[in-house]
Amino acid sequence: MSVSKHFILGVFDDEDVLMHGVHDIRNLGVKIQEVFTPYPIHGLDENLGYKRSRLPMAAFLFGLTGCTLALSMMISMNGIDWPMNVGGKPNASIPNFIPITFEGTVLFAAFGMVGTFFVSSGLAPWSKPVIFDKRSTDDKFIVAIDLSKNKLSKDELSQILMSHGATEVNEKEL
Amino acid sequence: MQVSSSIRPPLVTGGKTLHDVTNDICRHVEAKPNPTWMIAFGISVLTLSYGLYNVYRTLWYGIGEWGLNKTVGWAWDITNFVWWVGIGHAGTLISAVLLLFRQKWRTSINRAAEAMTIFAVLCAASFILCHMGRPWVGYWPLPLPNTFGSLWVNFNSPLVWDVFAISTYLSVSLVFWYIGMIPDLSTIRDRATTKISKIVYGAMSFGWTGGAKDWSRYESVSLILAGLSTPLVLSVHTIVSMDFATSVIPGWHTTIFPPYFVAGAIFSGFAMVLTLMIITRSVYKLEDYITLEHIETMNKIIILTGSIVGVAYLTEFFIAWYSGVEYESYCFINRATGPYWWAYWCMMTCNVISPQLFWIKKIRRSIAATFIISIIVNIGMWFERFVIIVSSLHRDYVPSSWAMFYATSVDVGVYINSFGLFFTLFFLFSKFLPVVNMAEIKSVLKSSSETNSVVDFKSNVHSH
């Protein structure tokens, strides 16, 4: 049996009101589940206390893998397995291998990072998202607060949201 | 709270609210296709069909259907290939380089420009497959062990570099474009009324909800992809230029080629973006998003890149004389005064003179003039590649093997095919996908629009 979760949703109309609101609400000790916005807002992740994404590190590691694979592929094929004399150059002619090494690095870094992003954010064509308020992909900013994770009552939370600029407060049960 | 700048005109005009942006862009996706679209799409499909007939002739009878001969082994095929790849470069420049430079005006045009990149690279790839003559063995340039032994491809060859460069470029651009579209697709999903669009846009939006954590990751991914795409786009046309520059043909064997090709690519690409954007903004009534400021800014980039291209032409000519190499100087004198003089002077007029008209503010801000010049630039850039390829090849070292290239109807038809393919894809894109990046437009709306009150700022709520 799944435990039903009860959420309080604060609807904001403006990004600046939201930014200040989120900051102040968190200072009051309220735990915010997540904030849904129609576009990226710089600094909102810091305001919510999220750590910086480690995706750039993933990209670097995938890029390093691509670089190593591409270079070693070319050295092993043209340099070791079947050496060919091309214009009297060395069989494993590193300067000539740089373009493909670069392309391999970019290919692996891009696909590896995007794949990691999809997995860590649970994005896939078959994923069934929980949509708290459909307007959050249009023009509203939704602050979702999980009732069970907060000591305050429903009414107190609504009161806090309204006093920090929410234009409406809704409830949602999952 | 409206932040307006006294020096910079707003990026979005017409007093749009966030909801207006959603409505304006989603309208075209949700409405039934309008008659103009139907006619334009119909013409594209007919063009494509005629083109495919010519591709069929090329593949069935072989590339003898083209006007190539033993002396001129590359002509329209590679001209068209380089032309299309070059056009593609502007899309990446707008989406990646301008993102790194924090140029916010890119937000209105990046989606369509990236789509243009992908379709242009597909067109370019179609010429590579056709010019192989036997596309069913088109996988031979890949590093697979040859069935007759363990012979591998030659990694010293720029043609092999090209295979890797173009395929990486196409796939990374596709991913970059798609990632950028996911939030907008979720907007369409959340507005969808029919069952089919709910399912289709639901799957295409990958379950995006716009949570702050996801946006934070999304921003990281966009930035890194931009950082990767910037050197990538430079590498692609550099490698394309090396297809020529590493050979020993007079007129090709020059160190100036990589930067010269990259500048030319951006030049023609921006011209194509302008052509497409001027049509798109009027067909879809997007004048508030793609404003005269956008057009003027792009025209300034055309002046810059056009001038670089002009300097490159003069440098080439000077070096041909200064190097003292007879073959090299003959090649360039032959370009300007030989049997292909008309192509050379067409290139010079279109690419060097026409963009200089944009120094005049009135022309730079005239939509009609911009539209005409953008097409002239692309004609000029086609002739540039034609001049480089054909005029360098047609007079070989031995005068007995001198020849001329005459295009056949199949040459023309295969070129027409690429236009059919490009516009069919572009019209499908403009109907079924959001042509403007809604999320990014919304993010600049507050700081740069004519909207006086996106929403009433609640000054009573806080006292910061």
Coordinates of N, CA and C in Angstrom, one line a residue, chain B residues 208-383:
Chain B
W208 N 9.5 16.0 -18.6 CA 10.1 17.3 -18.0 C 9.0 18.0 -17.1
T209 N 9.4 18.4 -15.9 CA 8.4 19.2 -15.1 C 8.9 20.6 -14.8
G210 N 10.1 20.9 -15.0 CA 10.6 22.2 -14.7 C 11.0 22.4 -13.2
G211 N 11.4 21.3 -12.5 CA 11.8 21.5 -11.2 C 13.2 22.2 -11.1
A212 N 13.4 22.9 -10.0 CA 14.6 23.8 -9.9 C 15.9 22.9 -10.0
K213 N 15.8 21.7 -9.5 CA 17.0 20.8 -9.6 C 17.3 20.5 -11.1
D214 N 16.2 20.2 -11.8 CA 16.4 19.8 -13.2 C 16.9 21.0 -14.0
W215 N 16.4 22.2 -13.7 CA 16.8 23.4 -14.4 C 18.3 23.6 -14.2
S216 N 18.7 23.4 -12.9 CA 20.1 23.6 -12.6 C 21.0 22.7 -13.4
R217 N 20.6 21.4 -13.5 CA 21.4 20.5 -14.3 C 21.3 20.9 -15.8
Y218 N 20.1 21.3 -16.2 CA 19.9 21.7 -17.6 C 20.9 22.8 -18.0
E219 N 21.0 23.8 -17.1 CA 21.9 24.9 -17.4 C 23.3 24.5 -17.5
S220 N 23.7 23.5 -16.6 CA 25.1 23.0 -16.7 C 25.3 22.3 -18.0
V221 N 24.3 21.5 -18.4 CA 24.5 20.7 -19.6 C 24.6 21.7 -20.8
S222 N 23.7 22.7 -20.9 CA 23.7 23.6 -22.0 C 25.1 24.3 -22.1
L223 N 25.6 24.7 -20.9 CA 26.8 25.5 -21.0 C 28.0 24.6 -21.5
I224 N 28.0 23.3 -21.0 CA 29.1 22.4 -21.4 C 28.9 22.1 -22.9
L225 N 27.7 21.8 -23.3 CA 27.5 21.5 -24.7 C 27.9 22.7 -25.6
A226 N 27.6 23.9 -25.1 CA 28.1 25.1 -25.9 C 29.6 25.1 -25.9
G227 N 30.2 24.8 -24.8 CA 31.7 24.8 -24.7 C 32.3 23.8 -25.6
L228 N 31.6 22.6 -25.8 CA 32.1 21.6 -26.6 C 31.8 21.9 -28.1
S229 N 30.6 22.5 -28.4 CA 30.3 22.8 -29.8 C 31.1 23.9 -30.4
T230 N 31.6 24.8 -29.6 CA 32.3 25.9 -30.2 C 33.6 25.4 -30.9
P231 N 34.5 24.7 -30.2 CA 35.6 24.2 -30.9 C 35.2 23.2 -32.0
L232 N 34.1 22.5 -31.7 CA 33.7 21.5 -32.7 C 33.3 22.1 -34.0
V233 N 32.6 23.2 -34.0 CA 32.2 23.8 -35.2 C 33.4 24.4 -36.0
L234 N 34.4 24.9 -35.2 CA 35.6 25.4 -35.9 C 36.4 24.2 -36.5
S235 N 36.4 23.1 -35.8 CA 37.1 21.9 -36.3 C 36.5 21.4 -37.6
V236 N 35.1 21.4 -37.7 CA 34.5 20.8 -38.8 C 34.9 21.5 -40.1
H237 N 34.7 22.8 -40.1 CA 35.1 23.5 -41.4 C 36.6 23.5 -41.6
T238 N 37.4 23.5 -40.5 CA 38.8 23.4 -40.7 C 39.1 22.1 -41.4
I239 N 38.5 21.0 -41.0 CA 38.8 19.7 -41.6 C 38.2 19.7 -43.0
V240 N 37.1 20.3 -43.3 CA 36.6 20.3 -44.6 C 37.6 21.1 -45.5
S241 N 38.2 22.2 -45.0 CA 39.1 22.9 -45.8 C 40.4 22.1 -46.0
M242 N 40.7 21.2 -45.1 CA 41.9 20.4 -45.2 C 41.7 19.3 -46.3
D243 N 40.5 19.0 -46.6 CA 40.3 18.1 -47.8 C 41.0 18.6 -49.0
F244 N 41.0 20.0 -49.0 CA 41.7 20.6 -50.2 C 43.1 21.0 -49.8
A245 N 43.3 21.6 -48.6 CA 44.6 22.2 -48.3 C 45.7 21.2 -48.2
T246 N 45.4 19.9 -47.8 CA 46.5 18.9 -47.7 C 46.9 18.3 -49.0
S247 N 46.2 18.7 -50.1 CA 46.5 18.1 -51.4 C 47.6 19.0 -52.0
V248 N 48.1 18.7 -53.2 CA 49.1 19.5 -53.9 C 48.6 20.2 -55.1
I249 N 47.3 20.4 -55.2 CA 46.7 21.1 -56.3 C 46.9 22.6 -56.1
P250 N 47.4 23.3 -57.1 CA 47.5 24.8 -57.0 C 46.2 25.4 -56.8
G251 N 46.2 26.4 -55.8 CA 44.9 27.0 -55.5 C 44.2 26.3 -54.3
W252 N 44.7 25.1 -54.0 CA 44.1 24.4 -52.8 C 45.2 24.3 -51.7
H253 N 46.4 24.2 -52.1 CA 47.5 23.9 -51.2 C 47.9 25.2 -50.4
T254 N 47.0 25.7 -49.6 CA 47.4 27.0 -48.9 C 47.0 26.8 -47.4
T255 N 47.9 27.5 -46.6 CA 47.7 27.4 -45.1 C 46.5 28.3 -44.7
I256 N 46.1 29.2 -45.5 CA 45.1 30.2 -45.1 C 43.7 29.5 -45.1
F257 N 43.6 28.3 -45.7 CA 42.2 27.7 -45.8 C 41.4 27.6 -44.6
P258 N 41.9 27.0 -43.5 CA 41.0 26.8 -42.3 C 40.3 28.1 -41.9
P259 N 41.0 29.2 -41.5 CA 40.2 30.3 -41.0 C 39.4 30.9 -42.1
Y260 N 39.9 30.9 -43.4 CA 39.1 31.4 -44.5 C 37.8 30.7 -44.7
F261 N 37.9 29.3 -44.6 CA 36.7 28.5 -44.7 C 35.7 28.8 -43.6
V262 N 36.2 28.9 -42.4 CA 35.3 29.1 -41.2 C 34.6 30.4 -41.3
A263 N 35.3 31.4 -41.7 CA 34.7 32.8 -41.8 C 33.6 32.7 -42.9
G264 N 34.0 32.1 -44.0 CA 33.0 31.9 -45.1 C 31.8 31.2 -44.7
A265 N 32.0 30.1 -43.9 CA 30.9 29.3 -43.4 C 29.9 30.1 -42.6
I266 N 30.5 30.9 -41.7 CA 29.6 31.7 -40.8 C 28.9 32.8 -41.6
F267 N 29.6 33.3 -42.6 CA 29.1 34.3 -43.5 C 27.9 33.8 -44.2
S268 N 28.0 32.7 -44.9 CA 26.9 32.1 -45.6 C 25.8 31.6 -44.7
G269 N 26.2 31.1 -43.6 CA 25.2 30.6 -42.6 C 24.3 31.7 -42.1
F270 N 24.9 32.8 -41.7 CA 24.1 33.9 -41.2 C 23.2 34.4 -42.3
A271 N 23.7 34.4 -43.6 CA 22.8 34.8 -44.7 C 21.6 33.9 -44.8
M272 N 21.8 32.6 -44.6 CA 20.7 31.7 -44.7 C 19.8 31.8 -43.5
V273 N 20.3 32.1 -42.3 CA 19.5 32.3 -41.2 C 18.6 33.5 -41.4
L274 N 19.1 34.6 -42.0 CA 18.3 35.8 -42.3 C 17.2 35.5 -43.3
T275 N 17.6 34.7 -44.4 CA 16.6 34.4 -45.4 C 15.4 33.6 -44.7
L276 N 15.8 32.6 -43.9 CA 14.7 31.8 -43.2 C 13.9 32.6 -42.2
M277 N 14.6 33.4 -41.4 CA 14.0 34.2 -40.3 C 13.0 35.2 -40.9
I278 N 13.4 35.8 -42.0 CA 12.5 36.9 -42.5 C 11.2 36.2 -43.0
I279 N 11.4 35.0 -43.6 CA 10.1 34.3 -44.0 C 9.3 33.9 -42.8
T280 N 10.0 33.2 -41.9 CA 9.4 32.7 -40.7 C 8.6 33.7 -39.9
R281 N 9.3 34.9 -39.7 CA 8.6 35.9 -38.8 C 7.4 36.4 -39.5
S282 N 7.4 36.5 -40.8 CA 6.2 37.0 -41.4 C 5.1 36.0 -41.6
V283 N 5.5 34.7 -41.8 CA 4.5 33.7 -42.0 C 3.8 33.4 -40.6
Y284 N 4.6 33.3 -39.5 CA 4.1 33.0 -38.2 C 3.8 34.2 -37.3
K285 N 3.9 35.4 -37.9 CA 3.6 36.7 -37.2 C 4.5 36.8 -35.9
L286 N 5.8 36.6 -36.1 CA 6.7 36.6 -34.9 C 7.5 37.9 -34.9
E287 N 6.9 39.0 -35.4 CA 7.6 40.3 -35.5 C 8.0 40.8 -34.1
D288 N 7.3 40.4 -33.1 CA 7.6 40.9 -31.8 C 8.8 40.2 -31.2
Y289 N 9.1 39.0 -31.7 CA 10.2 38.2 -31.1 C 11.4 38.3 -32.0
I290 N 11.3 38.3 -33.3 CA 12.4 38.5 -34.2 C 12.3 39.9 -34.8
T291 N 12.9 40.8 -34.1 CA 12.7 42.2 -34.4 C 13.7 42.7 -35.4
L292 N 13.5 44.0 -35.7 CA 14.5 44.6 -36.6 C 15.9 44.7 -36.0
E293 N 15.9 44.7 -34.6 CA 17.2 44.7 -33.9 C 17.9 43.4 -34.2
H294 N 17.2 42.3 -34.2 CA 17.8 41.0 -34.5 C 18.4 41.0 -35.9
I295 N 17.6 41.5 -36.8 CA 18.1 41.5 -38.2 C 19.3 42.4 -38.4
E296 N 19.2 43.6 -37.7 CA 20.4 44.5 -37.8 C 21.7 43.8 -37.2
T297 N 21.5 43.2 -36.1 CA 22.7 42.6 -35.4 C 23.3 41.5 -36.3
M298 N 22.4 40.7 -37.0 CA 22.9 39.7 -37.8 C 23.6 40.3 -39.1
N299 N 23.0 41.4 -39.5 CA 23.7 42.1 -40.7 C 25.1 42.6 -40.3
K300 N 25.3 43.0 -39.1 CA 26.6 43.4 -38.6 C 27.6 42.3 -38.7
I301 N 27.1 41.1 -38.3 CA 28.0 39.9 -38.4 C 28.3 39.6 -39.8
I302 N 27.3 39.8 -40.7 CA 27.5 39.6 -42.2 C 28.6 40.6 -42.7
I303 N 28.6 41.8 -42.2 CA 29.7 42.8 -42.6 C 31.0 42.2 -42.2
L304 N 31.1 41.8 -40.9 CA 32.4 41.3 -40.3 C 32.9 40.1 -41.1
T305 N 32.1 39.1 -41.2 CA 32.6 37.9 -41.8 C 32.8 38.1 -43.3
G306 N 31.9 38.9 -44.0 CA 32.1 39.2 -45.4 C 33.4 39.9 -45.6
S307 N 33.8 40.8 -44.7 CA 35.1 41.5 -44.9 C 36.2 40.5 -44.7
I308 N 36.1 39.6 -43.7 CA 37.2 38.6 -43.5 C 37.4 37.8 -44.8
V309 N 36.2 37.4 -45.4 CA 36.3 36.6 -46.6 C 37.0 37.5 -47.7
G310 N 36.6 38.7 -47.8 CA 37.2 39.6 -48.8 C 38.7 39.7 -48.6
V311 N 39.1 39.9 -47.4 CA 40.6 40.0 -47.1 C 41.3 38.7 -47.5
A312 N 40.6 37.5 -47.2 CA 41.2 36.2 -47.6 C 41.4 36.1 -49.1
Y313 N 40.4 36.6 -49.9 CA 40.5 36.5 -51.4 C 41.7 37.3 -51.8
L314 N 41.9 38.5 -51.2 CA 43.0 39.4 -51.6 C 44.3 38.7 -51.2
T315 N 44.3 38.2 -50.0 CA 45.6 37.6 -49.5 C 46.0 36.4 -50.4
E316 N 45.0 35.6 -50.7 CA 45.3 34.5 -51.6 C 46.0 34.9 -52.9
F317 N 45.4 36.0 -53.5 CA 45.9 36.5 -54.7 C 47.3 37.0 -54.6
F318 N 47.5 37.8 -53.5 CA 48.8 38.3 -53.2 C 49.9 37.2 -53.0
I319 N 49.5 36.2 -52.2 CA 50.5 35.2 -51.9 C 50.8 34.4 -53.2
A320 N 49.8 34.2 -54.0 CA 50.0 33.5 -55.3 C 51.1 34.1 -56.1
W321 N 51.1 35.5 -56.1 CA 52.2 36.2 -56.8 C 53.5 36.2 -56.0
Y322 N 53.4 36.5 -54.7 CA 54.5 36.7 -53.9 C 55.3 35.4 -53.6
S323 N 54.6 34.3 -53.6 CA 55.3 33.0 -53.4 C 56.3 32.7 -54.6
G324 N 56.0 33.3 -55.7 CA 56.8 33.0 -56.9 C 56.6 31.6 -57.5
V325 N 55.6 30.9 -57.0 CA 55.3 29.6 -57.6 C 54.5 29.8 -58.9
E326 N 55.0 29.4 -60.0 CA 54.4 29.6 -61.3 C 53.0 29.0 -61.3
Y327 N 52.9 27.8 -60.9 CA 51.6 27.1 -61.0 C 50.5 27.8 -60.2
E328 N 50.9 28.3 -59.0 CA 50.0 29.0 -58.1 C 49.6 30.3 -58.7
S329 N 50.5 31.0 -59.3 CA 50.1 32.3 -59.8 C 49.3 32.1 -61.1
Y330 N 49.6 31.1 -61.9 CA 48.8 30.9 -63.1 C 47.4 30.5 -62.7
C331 N 47.3 29.7 -61.6 CA 45.9 29.3 -61.2 C 45.1 30.5 -60.9
F332 N 45.7 31.5 -60.2 CA 44.8 32.6 -59.8 C 44.5 33.6 -60.9
I333 N 45.5 33.7 -61.8 CA 45.2 34.6 -63.0 C 44.2 33.9 -63.9
N334 N 44.3 32.6 -63.9 CA 43.3 31.8 -64.7 C 41.9 31.9 -64.1
R335 N 41.8 32.0 -62.7 CA 40.5 32.1 -62.1 C 39.9 33.4 -62.5
A336 N 40.7 34.5 -62.5 CA 40.1 35.8 -62.8 C 39.9 36.1 -64.2
T337 N 40.7 35.5 -65.1 CA 40.7 35.9 -66.5 C 40.4 34.7 -67.4
G338 N 40.5 33.5 -66.9 CA 40.3 32.3 -67.7 C 38.9 32.0 -68.1
P339 N 38.6 30.8 -68.5 CA 37.2 30.4 -69.0 C 36.2 30.5 -67.9
Y340 N 36.6 30.5 -66.6 CA 35.7 30.6 -65.5 C 35.7 32.0 -64.9
W341 N 36.1 33.0 -65.7 CA 36.1 34.4 -65.1 C 34.8 34.8 -64.6
W342 N 33.7 34.4 -65.2 CA 32.3 34.8 -64.8 C 32.0 34.3 -63.4
A343 N 32.5 33.1 -63.1 CA 32.2 32.5 -61.8 C 33.0 33.3 -60.7
Y344 N 34.2 33.6 -61.1 CA 35.1 34.3 -60.2 C 34.5 35.7 -59.8
W345 N 34.1 36.4 -60.9 CA 33.7 37.8 -60.7 C 32.3 37.8 -60.0
C346 N 31.5 36.8 -60.3 CA 30.2 36.7 -59.6 C 30.5 36.5 -58.1
M347 N 31.4 35.6 -57.8 CA 31.8 35.4 -56.4 C 32.3 36.7 -55.7
M348 N 33.2 37.4 -56.4 CA 33.7 38.7 -55.9 C 32.6 39.7 -55.6
T349 N 31.7 39.9 -56.6 CA 30.7 40.9 -56.5 C 29.7 40.5 -55.3
C350 N 29.3 39.2 -55.3 CA 28.3 38.8 -54.3 C 28.9 38.8 -52.9
N351 N 30.1 38.4 -52.7 CA 30.7 38.2 -51.4 C 31.4 39.4 -50.9
V352 N 32.1 40.1 -51.7 CA 32.9 41.2 -51.2 C 32.2 42.5 -51.3
I353 N 31.5 42.8 -52.4 CA 30.9 44.1 -52.5 C 29.5 44.1 -51.8
S354 N 28.6 43.1 -52.1 CA 27.3 43.3 -51.6 C 27.2 43.4 -50.0
P355 N 27.9 42.7 -49.2 CA 27.8 42.9 -47.8 C 28.2 44.2 -47.3
Q356 N 29.1 44.9 -48.1 CA 29.6 46.2 -47.7 C 28.4 47.3 -47.7
L357 N 27.4 46.9 -48.4 CA 26.2 47.8 -48.4 C 25.6 48.0 -47.0
F358 N 25.9 47.0 -46.2 CA 25.3 47.0 -44.8 C 25.9 48.1 -43.9
W359 N 27.0 48.7 -44.4 CA 27.5 49.8 -43.6 C 26.5 51.0 -43.6
I360 N 25.6 51.0 -44.6 CA 24.6 52.0 -44.6 C 23.4 51.6 -43.7
K361 N 23.1 52.4 -42.7 CA 22.1 52.0 -41.7 C 20.8 51.7 -42.3
K362 N 20.4 52.5 -43.3 CA 19.1 52.3 -43.9 C 18.9 50.9 -44.6
I363 N 20.0 50.5 -45.2 CA 20.0 49.2 -45.9 C 20.0 48.1 -44.8
R364 N 20.8 48.3 -43.8 CA 20.9 47.3 -42.7 C 19.6 47.1 -42.0
R365 N 18.8 48.1 -42.0 CA 17.5 48.0 -41.3 C 16.3 47.8 -42.2
S366 N 16.6 47.6 -43.5 CA 15.5 47.3 -44.4 C 15.4 45.8 -44.6
I367 N 14.1 45.4 -44.4 CA 13.9 43.9 -44.5 C 14.0 43.5 -45.9
A368 N 13.5 44.2 -46.8 CA 13.6 43.8 -48.2 C 15.0 43.8 -48.7
A369 N 15.8 44.8 -48.4 CA 17.2 44.8 -48.8 C 18.0 43.6 -48.1
T370 N 17.7 43.4 -46.8 CA 18.4 42.3 -46.1 C 18.1 41.0 -46.8
F371 N 16.8 40.8 -47.1 CA 16.4 39.5 -47.8 C 17.1 39.3 -49.1
I372 N 17.1 40.4 -49.9 CA 17.8 40.2 -51.2 C 19.3 40.0 -51.0
I373 N 20.0 40.7 -50.2 CA 21.4 40.6 -50.0 C 21.7 39.2 -49.4
S374 N 20.8 38.7 -48.5 CA 21.1 37.4 -47.9 C 21.1 36.3 -48.9
I375 N 20.2 36.5 -49.9 CA 20.2 35.5 -51.0 C 21.5 35.7 -51.9
I376 N 21.8 36.9 -52.2 CA 23.0 37.2 -53.0 C 24.2 36.6 -52.4
V377 N 24.3 36.8 -51.1 CA 25.5 36.2 -50.4 C 25.6 34.7 -50.6
N378 N 24.5 34.1 -50.5 CA 24.5 32.6 -50.6 C 24.8 32.2 -52.0
I379 N 24.4 32.9 -53.0 CA 24.8 32.7 -54.4 C 26.3 32.8 -54.5
G380 N 26.8 33.9 -53.9 CA 28.2 34.2 -54.0 C 29.0 33.1 -53.3
M381 N 28.5 32.6 -52.2 CA 29.3 31.6 -51.5 C 29.2 30.2 -52.2
W382 N 28.2 30.0 -53.0 CA 28.2 28.8 -53.8 C 29.2 28.9 -54.9
F383 N 29.3 30.1 -55.5 CA 30.3 30.3 -56.5 C 31.7 30.2 -56.0

